[in-house]
XYZ file of N, CA and C in Angstrom:
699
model
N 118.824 74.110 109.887
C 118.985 74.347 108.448
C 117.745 73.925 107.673
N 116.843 72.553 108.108
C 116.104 72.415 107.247
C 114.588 73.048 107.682
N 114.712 73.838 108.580
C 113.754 74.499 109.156
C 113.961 76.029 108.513
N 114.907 76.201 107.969
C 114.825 77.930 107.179
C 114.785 77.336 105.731
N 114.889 76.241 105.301
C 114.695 75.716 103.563
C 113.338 75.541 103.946
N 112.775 75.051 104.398
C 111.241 74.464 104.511
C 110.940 76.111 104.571
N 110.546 77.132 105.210
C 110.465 78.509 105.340
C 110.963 79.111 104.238
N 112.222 79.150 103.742
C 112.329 79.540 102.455
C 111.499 79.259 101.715
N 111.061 77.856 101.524
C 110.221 77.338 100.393
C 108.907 78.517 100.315
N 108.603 78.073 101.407
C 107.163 78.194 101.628
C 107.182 79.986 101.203
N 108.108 80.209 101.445
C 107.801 82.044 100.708
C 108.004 82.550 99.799
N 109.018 81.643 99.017
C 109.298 81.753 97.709
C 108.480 81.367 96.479
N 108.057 80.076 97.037
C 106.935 79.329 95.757
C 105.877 79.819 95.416
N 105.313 79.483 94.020
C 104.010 80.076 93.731
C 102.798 79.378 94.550
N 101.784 80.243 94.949
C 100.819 79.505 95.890
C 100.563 78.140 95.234
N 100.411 77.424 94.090
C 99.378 76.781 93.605
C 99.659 76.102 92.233
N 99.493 75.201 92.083
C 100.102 74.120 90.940
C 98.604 74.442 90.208
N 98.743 73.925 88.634
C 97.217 73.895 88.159
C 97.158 72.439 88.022
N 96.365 71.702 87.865
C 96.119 70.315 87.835
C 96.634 69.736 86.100
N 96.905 70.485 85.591
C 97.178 69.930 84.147
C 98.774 69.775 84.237
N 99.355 69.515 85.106
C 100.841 69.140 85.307
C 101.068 68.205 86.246
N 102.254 67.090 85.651
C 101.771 65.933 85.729
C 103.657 65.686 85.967
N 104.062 64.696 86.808
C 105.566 64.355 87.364
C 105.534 62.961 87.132
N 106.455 62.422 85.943
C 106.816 60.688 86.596
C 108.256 61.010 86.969
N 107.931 59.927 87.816
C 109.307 59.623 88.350
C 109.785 58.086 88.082
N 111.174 58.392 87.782
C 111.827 57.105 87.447
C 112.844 56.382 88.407
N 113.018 55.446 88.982
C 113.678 54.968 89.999
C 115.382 54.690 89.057
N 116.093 54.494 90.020
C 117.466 54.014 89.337
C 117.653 52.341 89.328
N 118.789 52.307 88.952
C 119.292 50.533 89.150
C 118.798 49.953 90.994
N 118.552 48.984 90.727
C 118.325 47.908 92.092
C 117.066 49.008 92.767
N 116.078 49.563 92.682
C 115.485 50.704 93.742
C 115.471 50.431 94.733
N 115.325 50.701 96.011
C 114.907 50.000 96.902
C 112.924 49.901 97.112
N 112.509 49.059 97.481
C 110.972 49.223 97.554
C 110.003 50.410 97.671
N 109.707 50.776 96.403
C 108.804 51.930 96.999
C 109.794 53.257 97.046
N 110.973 53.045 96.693
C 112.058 54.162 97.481
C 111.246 55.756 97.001
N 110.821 55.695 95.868
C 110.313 57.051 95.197
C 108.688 58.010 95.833
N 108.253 56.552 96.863
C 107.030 56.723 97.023
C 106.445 57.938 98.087
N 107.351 58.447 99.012
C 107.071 59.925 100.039
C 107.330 61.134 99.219
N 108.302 60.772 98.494
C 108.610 61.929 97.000
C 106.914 62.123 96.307
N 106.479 60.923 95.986
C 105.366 61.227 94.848
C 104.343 61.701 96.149
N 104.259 61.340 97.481
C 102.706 61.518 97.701
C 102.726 63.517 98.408
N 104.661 63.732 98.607
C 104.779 64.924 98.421
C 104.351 66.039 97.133
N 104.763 65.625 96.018
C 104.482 65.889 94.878
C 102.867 66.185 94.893
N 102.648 65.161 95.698
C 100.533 65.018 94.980
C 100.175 66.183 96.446
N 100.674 65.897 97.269
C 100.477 67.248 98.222
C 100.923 68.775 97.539
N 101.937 69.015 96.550
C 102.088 70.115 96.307
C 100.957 70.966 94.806
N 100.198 69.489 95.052
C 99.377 69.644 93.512
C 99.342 68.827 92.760
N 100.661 68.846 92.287
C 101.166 67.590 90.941
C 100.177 66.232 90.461
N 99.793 65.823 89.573
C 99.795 64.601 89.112
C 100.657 63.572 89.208
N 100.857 62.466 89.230
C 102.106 61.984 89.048
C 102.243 60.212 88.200
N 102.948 59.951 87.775
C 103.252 58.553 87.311
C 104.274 58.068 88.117
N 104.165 57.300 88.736
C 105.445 56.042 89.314
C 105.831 54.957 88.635
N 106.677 54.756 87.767
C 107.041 54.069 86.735
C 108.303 53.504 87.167
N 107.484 51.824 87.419
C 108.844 50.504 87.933
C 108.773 50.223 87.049
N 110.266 49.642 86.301
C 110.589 49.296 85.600
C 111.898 48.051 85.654
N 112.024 47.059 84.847
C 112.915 45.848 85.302
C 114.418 46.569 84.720
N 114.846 47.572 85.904
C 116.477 47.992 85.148
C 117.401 47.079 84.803
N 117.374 45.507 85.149
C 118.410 44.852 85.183
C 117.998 44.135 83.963
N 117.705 43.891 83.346
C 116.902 42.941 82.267
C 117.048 43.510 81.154
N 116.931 44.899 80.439
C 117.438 45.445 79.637
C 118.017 46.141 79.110
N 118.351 46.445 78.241
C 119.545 47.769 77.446
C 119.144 49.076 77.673
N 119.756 50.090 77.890
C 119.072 51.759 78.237
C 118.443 51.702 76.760
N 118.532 51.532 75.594
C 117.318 52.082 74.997
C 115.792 51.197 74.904
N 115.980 50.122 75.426
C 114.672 48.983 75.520
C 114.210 49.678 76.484
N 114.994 49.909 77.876
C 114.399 50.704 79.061
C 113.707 51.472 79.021
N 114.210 52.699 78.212
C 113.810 54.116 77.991
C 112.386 54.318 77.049
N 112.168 53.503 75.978
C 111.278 53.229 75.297
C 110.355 52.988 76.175
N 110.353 51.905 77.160
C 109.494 51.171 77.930
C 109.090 52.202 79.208
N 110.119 52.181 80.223
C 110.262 53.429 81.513
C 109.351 54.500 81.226
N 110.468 55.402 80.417
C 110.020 56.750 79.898
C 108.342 56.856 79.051
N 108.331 55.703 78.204
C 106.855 55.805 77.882
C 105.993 55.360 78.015
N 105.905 54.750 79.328
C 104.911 54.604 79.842
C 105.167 55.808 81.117
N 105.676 56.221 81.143
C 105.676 57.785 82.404
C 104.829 58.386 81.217
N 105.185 59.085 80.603
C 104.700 60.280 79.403
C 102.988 59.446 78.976
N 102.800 58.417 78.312
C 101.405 57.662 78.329
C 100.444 58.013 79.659
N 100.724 57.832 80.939
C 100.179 57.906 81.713
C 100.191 59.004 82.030
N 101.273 60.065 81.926
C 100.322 61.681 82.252
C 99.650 62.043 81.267
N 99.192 61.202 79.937
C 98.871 62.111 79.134
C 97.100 61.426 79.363
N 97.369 60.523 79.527
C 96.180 59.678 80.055
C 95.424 60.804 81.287
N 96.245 61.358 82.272
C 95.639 61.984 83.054
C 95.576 63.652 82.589
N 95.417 63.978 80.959
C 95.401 65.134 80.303
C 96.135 66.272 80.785
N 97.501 65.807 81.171
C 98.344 67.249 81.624
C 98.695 67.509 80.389
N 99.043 69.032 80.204
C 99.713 69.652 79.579
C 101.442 70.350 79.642
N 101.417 69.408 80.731
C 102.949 69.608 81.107
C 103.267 68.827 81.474
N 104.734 67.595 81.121
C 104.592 66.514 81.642
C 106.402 66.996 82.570
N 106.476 66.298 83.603
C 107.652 67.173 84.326
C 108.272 65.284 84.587
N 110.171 65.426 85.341
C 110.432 64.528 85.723
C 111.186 64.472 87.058
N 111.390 63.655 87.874
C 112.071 63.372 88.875
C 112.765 62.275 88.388
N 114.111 62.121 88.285
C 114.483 60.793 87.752
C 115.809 60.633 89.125
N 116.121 59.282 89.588
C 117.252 59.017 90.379
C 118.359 57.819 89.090
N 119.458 58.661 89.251
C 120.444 57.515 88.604
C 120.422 57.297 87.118
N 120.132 55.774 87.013
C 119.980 55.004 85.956
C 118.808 55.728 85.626
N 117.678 55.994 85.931
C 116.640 56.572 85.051
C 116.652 58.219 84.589
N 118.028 58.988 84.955
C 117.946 59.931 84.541
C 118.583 59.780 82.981
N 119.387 59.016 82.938
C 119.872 58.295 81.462
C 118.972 58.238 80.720
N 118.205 57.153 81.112
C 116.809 56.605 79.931
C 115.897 57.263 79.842
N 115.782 59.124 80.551
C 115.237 60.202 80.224
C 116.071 61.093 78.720
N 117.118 61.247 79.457
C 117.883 61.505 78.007
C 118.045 60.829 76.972
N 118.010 59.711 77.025
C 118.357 58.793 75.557
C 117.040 58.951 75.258
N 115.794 58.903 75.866
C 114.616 59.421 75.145
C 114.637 60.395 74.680
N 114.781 61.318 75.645
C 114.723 62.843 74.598
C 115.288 62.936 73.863
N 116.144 62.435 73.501
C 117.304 62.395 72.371
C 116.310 62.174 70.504
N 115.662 61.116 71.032
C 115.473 59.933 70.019
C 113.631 60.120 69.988
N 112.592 61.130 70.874
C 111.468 61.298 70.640
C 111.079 62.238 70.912
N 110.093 62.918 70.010
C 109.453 63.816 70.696
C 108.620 64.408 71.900
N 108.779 65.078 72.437
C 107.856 65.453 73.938
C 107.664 66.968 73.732
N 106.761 67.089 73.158
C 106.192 68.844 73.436
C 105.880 69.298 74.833
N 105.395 67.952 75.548
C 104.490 68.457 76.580
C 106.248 68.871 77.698
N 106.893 68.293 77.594
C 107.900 68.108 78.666
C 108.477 69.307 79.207
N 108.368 69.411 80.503
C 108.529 70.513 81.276
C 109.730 71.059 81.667
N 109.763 70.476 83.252
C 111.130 70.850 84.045
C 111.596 69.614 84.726
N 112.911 69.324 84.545
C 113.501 67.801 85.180
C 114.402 68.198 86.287
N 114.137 67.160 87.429
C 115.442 67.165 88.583
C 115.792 65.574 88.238
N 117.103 65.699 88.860
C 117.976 64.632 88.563
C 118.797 64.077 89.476
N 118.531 63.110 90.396
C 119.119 63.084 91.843
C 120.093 61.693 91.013
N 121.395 62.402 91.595
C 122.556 61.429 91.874
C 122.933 60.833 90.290
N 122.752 61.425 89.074
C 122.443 61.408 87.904
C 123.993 60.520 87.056
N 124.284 59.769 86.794
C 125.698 59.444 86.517
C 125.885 59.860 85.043
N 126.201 61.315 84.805
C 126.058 61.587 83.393
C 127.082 62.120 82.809
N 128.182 62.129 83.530
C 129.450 61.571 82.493
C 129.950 59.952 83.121
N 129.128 58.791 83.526
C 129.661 57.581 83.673
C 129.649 57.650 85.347
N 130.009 56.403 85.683
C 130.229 56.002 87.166
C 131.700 55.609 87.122
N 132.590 55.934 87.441
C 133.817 55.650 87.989
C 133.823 53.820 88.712
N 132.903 53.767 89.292
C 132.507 52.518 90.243
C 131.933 51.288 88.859
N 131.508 51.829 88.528
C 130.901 50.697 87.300
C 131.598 50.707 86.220
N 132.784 51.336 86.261
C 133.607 51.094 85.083
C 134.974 50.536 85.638
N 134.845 50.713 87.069
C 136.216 49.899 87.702
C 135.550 48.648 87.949
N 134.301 47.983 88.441
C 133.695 46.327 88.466
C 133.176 45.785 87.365
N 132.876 46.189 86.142
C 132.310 45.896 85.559
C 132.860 44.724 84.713
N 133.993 44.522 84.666
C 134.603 43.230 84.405
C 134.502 42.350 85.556
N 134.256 42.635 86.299
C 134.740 41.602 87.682
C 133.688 39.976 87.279
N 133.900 38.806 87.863
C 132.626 37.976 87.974
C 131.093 38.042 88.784
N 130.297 37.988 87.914
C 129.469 38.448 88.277
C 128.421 39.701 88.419
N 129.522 40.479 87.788
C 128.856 41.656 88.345
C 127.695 41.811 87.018
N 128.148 41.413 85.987
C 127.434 41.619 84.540
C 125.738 41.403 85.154
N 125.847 39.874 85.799
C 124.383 39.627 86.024
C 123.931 40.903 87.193
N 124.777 41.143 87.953
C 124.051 42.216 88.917
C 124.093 43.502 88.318
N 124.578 44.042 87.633
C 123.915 45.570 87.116
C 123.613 45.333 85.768
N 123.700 44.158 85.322
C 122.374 43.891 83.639
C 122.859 44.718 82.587
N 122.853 45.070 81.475
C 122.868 45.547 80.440
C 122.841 46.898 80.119
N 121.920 47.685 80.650
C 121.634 49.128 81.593
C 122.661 49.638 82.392
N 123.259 48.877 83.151
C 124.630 49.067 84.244
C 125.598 48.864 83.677
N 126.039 47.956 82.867
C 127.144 47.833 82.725
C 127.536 48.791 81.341
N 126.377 49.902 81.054
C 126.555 50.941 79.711
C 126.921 52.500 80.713
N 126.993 52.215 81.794
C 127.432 53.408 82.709
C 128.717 53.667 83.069
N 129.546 52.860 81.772
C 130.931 53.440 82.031
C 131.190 54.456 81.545
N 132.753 55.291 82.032
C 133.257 56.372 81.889
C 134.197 56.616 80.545
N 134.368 55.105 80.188
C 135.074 54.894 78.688
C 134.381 55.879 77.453
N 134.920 56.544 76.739
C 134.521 57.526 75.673
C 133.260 56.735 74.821
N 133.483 55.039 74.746
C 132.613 54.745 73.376
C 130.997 54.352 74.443
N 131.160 54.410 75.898
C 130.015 54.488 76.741
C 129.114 54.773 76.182
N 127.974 54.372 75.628
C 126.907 55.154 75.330
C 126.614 56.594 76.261
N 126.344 56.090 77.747
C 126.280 57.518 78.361
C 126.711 58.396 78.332
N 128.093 58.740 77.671
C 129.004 59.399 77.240
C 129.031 59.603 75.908
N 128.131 59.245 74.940
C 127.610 59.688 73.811
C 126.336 60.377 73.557
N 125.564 60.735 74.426
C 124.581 61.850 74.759
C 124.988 62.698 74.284
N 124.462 63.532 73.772
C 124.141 65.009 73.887
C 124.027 65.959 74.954
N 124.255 67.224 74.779
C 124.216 67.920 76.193
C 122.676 68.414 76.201
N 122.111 68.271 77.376
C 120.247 68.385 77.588
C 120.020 69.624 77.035
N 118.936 69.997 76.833
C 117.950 71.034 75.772
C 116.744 71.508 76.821
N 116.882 70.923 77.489
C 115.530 70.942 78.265
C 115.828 71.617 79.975
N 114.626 72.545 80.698
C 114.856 72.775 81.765
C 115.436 71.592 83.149
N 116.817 72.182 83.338
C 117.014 70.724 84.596
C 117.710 71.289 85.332
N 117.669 70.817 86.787
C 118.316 70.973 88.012
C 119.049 69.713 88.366
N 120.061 69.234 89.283
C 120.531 67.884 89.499
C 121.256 68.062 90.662
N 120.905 67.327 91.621
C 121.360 66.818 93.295
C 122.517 66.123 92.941
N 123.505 66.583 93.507
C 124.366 65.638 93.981
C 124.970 65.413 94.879
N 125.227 64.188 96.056
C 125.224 63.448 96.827
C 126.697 63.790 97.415
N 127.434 63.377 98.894
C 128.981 63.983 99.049
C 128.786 62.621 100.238
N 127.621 61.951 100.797
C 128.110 61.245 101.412
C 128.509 59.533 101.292
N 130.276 59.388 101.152
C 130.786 58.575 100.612
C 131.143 57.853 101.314
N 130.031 56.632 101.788
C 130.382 55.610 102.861
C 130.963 54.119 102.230
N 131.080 53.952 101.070
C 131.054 53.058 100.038
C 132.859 52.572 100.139
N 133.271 51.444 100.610
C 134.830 51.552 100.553
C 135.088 51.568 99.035
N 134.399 50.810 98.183
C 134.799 50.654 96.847
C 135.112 52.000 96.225
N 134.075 52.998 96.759
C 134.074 54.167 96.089
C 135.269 54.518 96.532
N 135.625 54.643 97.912
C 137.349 55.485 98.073
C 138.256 54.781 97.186
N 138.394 53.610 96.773
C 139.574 53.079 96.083
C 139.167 53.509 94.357
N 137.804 53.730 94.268
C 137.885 54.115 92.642
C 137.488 55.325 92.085
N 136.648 55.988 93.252
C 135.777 57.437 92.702
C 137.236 58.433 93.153
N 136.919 59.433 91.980
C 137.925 60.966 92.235
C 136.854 61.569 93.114
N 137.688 62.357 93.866
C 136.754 63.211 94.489
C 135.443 63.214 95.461
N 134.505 64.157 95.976
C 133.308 63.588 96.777
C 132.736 63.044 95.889
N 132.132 62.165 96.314
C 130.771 61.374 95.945
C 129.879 60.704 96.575
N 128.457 59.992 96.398
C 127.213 59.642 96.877
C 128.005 58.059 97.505
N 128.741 57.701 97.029
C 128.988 56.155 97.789
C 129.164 55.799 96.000
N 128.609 56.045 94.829
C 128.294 55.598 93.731
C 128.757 56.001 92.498
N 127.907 57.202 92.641
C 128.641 58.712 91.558
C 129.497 59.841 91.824
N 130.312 59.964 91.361
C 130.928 61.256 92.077
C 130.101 62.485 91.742
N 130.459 63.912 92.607
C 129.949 64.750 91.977
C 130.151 65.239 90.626
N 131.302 65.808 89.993
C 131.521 65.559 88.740
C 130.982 65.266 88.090
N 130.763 63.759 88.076
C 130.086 63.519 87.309
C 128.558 63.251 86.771
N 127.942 63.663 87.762
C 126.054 64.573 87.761
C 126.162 65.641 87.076
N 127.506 66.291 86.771
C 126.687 67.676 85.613
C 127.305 67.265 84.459
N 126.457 68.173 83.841
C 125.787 67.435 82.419
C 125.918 69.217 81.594
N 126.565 69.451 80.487
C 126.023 70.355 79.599
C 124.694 70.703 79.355
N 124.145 72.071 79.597
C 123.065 72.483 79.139
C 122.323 72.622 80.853
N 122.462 72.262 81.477
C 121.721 71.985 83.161
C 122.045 73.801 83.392
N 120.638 74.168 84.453
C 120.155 75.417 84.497
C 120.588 75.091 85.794
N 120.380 73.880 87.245
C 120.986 74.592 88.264
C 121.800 73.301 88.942
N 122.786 73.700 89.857
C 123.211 72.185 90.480
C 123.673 72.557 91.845
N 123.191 71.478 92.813
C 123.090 71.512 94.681
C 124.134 70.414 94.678
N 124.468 70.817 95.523
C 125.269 69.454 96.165
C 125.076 69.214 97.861
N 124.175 67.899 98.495
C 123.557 67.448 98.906
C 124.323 66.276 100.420
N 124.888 66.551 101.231
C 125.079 65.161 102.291
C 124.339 64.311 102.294
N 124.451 63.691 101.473
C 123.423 62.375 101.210
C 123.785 61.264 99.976
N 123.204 60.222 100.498
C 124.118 58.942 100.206
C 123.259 58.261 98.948
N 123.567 58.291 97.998
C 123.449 57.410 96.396
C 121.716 56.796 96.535
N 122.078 56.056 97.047
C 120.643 54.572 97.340
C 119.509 54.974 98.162
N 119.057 55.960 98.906
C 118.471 56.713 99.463
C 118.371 58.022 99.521
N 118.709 58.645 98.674
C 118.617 60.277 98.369
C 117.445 61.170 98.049
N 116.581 59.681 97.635
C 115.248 60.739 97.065
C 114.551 60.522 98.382
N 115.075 59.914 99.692
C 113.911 59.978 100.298
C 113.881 60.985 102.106
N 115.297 61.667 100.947
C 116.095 62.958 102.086
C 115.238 64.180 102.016
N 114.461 64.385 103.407
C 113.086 65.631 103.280
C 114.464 67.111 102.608
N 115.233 67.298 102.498
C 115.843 68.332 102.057
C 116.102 68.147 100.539
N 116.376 67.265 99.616
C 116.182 66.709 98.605
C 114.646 66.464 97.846
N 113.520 66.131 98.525
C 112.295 66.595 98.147
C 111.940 67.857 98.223
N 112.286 68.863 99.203
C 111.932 70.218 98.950
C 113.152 70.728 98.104
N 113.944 70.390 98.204
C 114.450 71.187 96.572
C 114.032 70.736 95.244
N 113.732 69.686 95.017
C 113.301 69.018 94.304
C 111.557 69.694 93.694
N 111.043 69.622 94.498
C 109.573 70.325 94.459
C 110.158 71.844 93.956
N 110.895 72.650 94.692
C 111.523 74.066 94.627
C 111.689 74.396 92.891
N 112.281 73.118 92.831
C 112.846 73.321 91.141
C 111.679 73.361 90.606
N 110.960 72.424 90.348
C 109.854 71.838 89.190
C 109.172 73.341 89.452
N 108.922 73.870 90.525
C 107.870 75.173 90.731
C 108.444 76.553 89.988
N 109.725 76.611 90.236
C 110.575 77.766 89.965
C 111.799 77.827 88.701
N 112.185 76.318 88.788
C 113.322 76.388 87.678
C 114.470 76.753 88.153
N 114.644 76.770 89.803
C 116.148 77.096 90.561
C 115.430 76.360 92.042
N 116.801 75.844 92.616
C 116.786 74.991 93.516
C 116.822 76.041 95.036
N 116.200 75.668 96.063
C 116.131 76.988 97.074
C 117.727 77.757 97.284
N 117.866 78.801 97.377
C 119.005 79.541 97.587
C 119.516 79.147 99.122
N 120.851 78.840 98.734
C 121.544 78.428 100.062
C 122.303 79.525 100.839
């Protein structure tokens, strides 16, 4: 299978990126080290520019984040004079892409993928989020990813902007069987990754906390930003 997507790709895409387009990518809650980093040096193989933008998710509020995250992604491609600034976001940072766009301008802003995106809420973080402890482990940022109506995440707007969004079916997570409806990444359900206004959506065997670094998830991922549709299955 991933030997006719890789082949698909390769016949479908336009030969050739121009150098004035430019990808940050935003990691989610807890990242794991580097997790984004075969994604970006793919990206810089397909052409792309790129920003890798760590950011302390646990420490502040999605709009301190997003201010901070998001602009310093957008600063630094503009620093490297693209004229198109594009995103890869996992999770928690596909949020603090939207609450930006919401609240600033971006002319330059392109085409977004959105792996494992919790954008009507996490089911999982709105069933622990009282528990002890947990406040300090998903921070201020996490614990606004509930599914409750007055959620901020759930007070978004529906996106305006070109986007595609992965979502995840492999649910190894026990917590998740006792609280998520339906398939999900271990984290998010599917459900709840689409979002009003989204141009395409995959759904992916692959697990929440490691998704961006699934070679079938980078070539769709690349697929989108090039084309604006995820490879045909």
């Amino acid at each position: 299978m991933r030997l006719i997507l890789c082949l698909v790709c390769s016949l479908t895409l336009p030969l050739s990126v121009t150098a004035s387009e430019c990808v940050v990518l935003l990691h989610g809650l807890w990242p794991v080290s580097q997790s984004m980093a075969e994604l970006e040096q793919k990206l810089q193989r397909a052409g792309y520019q790129t920003a890798y933008i760590n950011y302390p998710s646990r420490q502040d509020s999605i709009p301190e984040l997003a201010a901070r995250a998001v602009g310093e992604g957008v600063a630094d491609c503009r620093d490297q004079s693209a004229r198109s600034i594009h995103f890869v976001t996992h999770s928690l940072g596909s949020i603090l892409l939207r609450y930006y766009v919401q609240h600033n301008d971006l002319p330059e802003l392109g085409r977004t993928v959105m792996l494992g995106p919790p954008n009507q809420g996490s089911q999982l973080a709105q069933a622990v989020k009282s528990w002890p402890l947990v406040g300090w482990l998903l921070g201020p940022a996490g614990l606004a990813l509930g599914t409750d109506t007055d959620s901020l995440v759930r007070q978004l707007p529906p996106v305006d902007f070109e986007l595609g969004v992965i979502a995840g079916t492999l649910g190894i997570n026990p917590l998740g069987l006792l609280f998520i409806d339906g398939p999900n990444d271990s984290v998010v359900s599917v459900a709840s990754t689409r979002v009003e206004g989204m141009d395409d959506h995959v759904v992916l065997p692959v697990l929440h906390s490691i998704m961006m670094r699934d070679n079938e998830v980078i070539d769709h991922s690349i697929h989108f930003l090039k084309t604006g549709r995820f490879i045909p299955q």
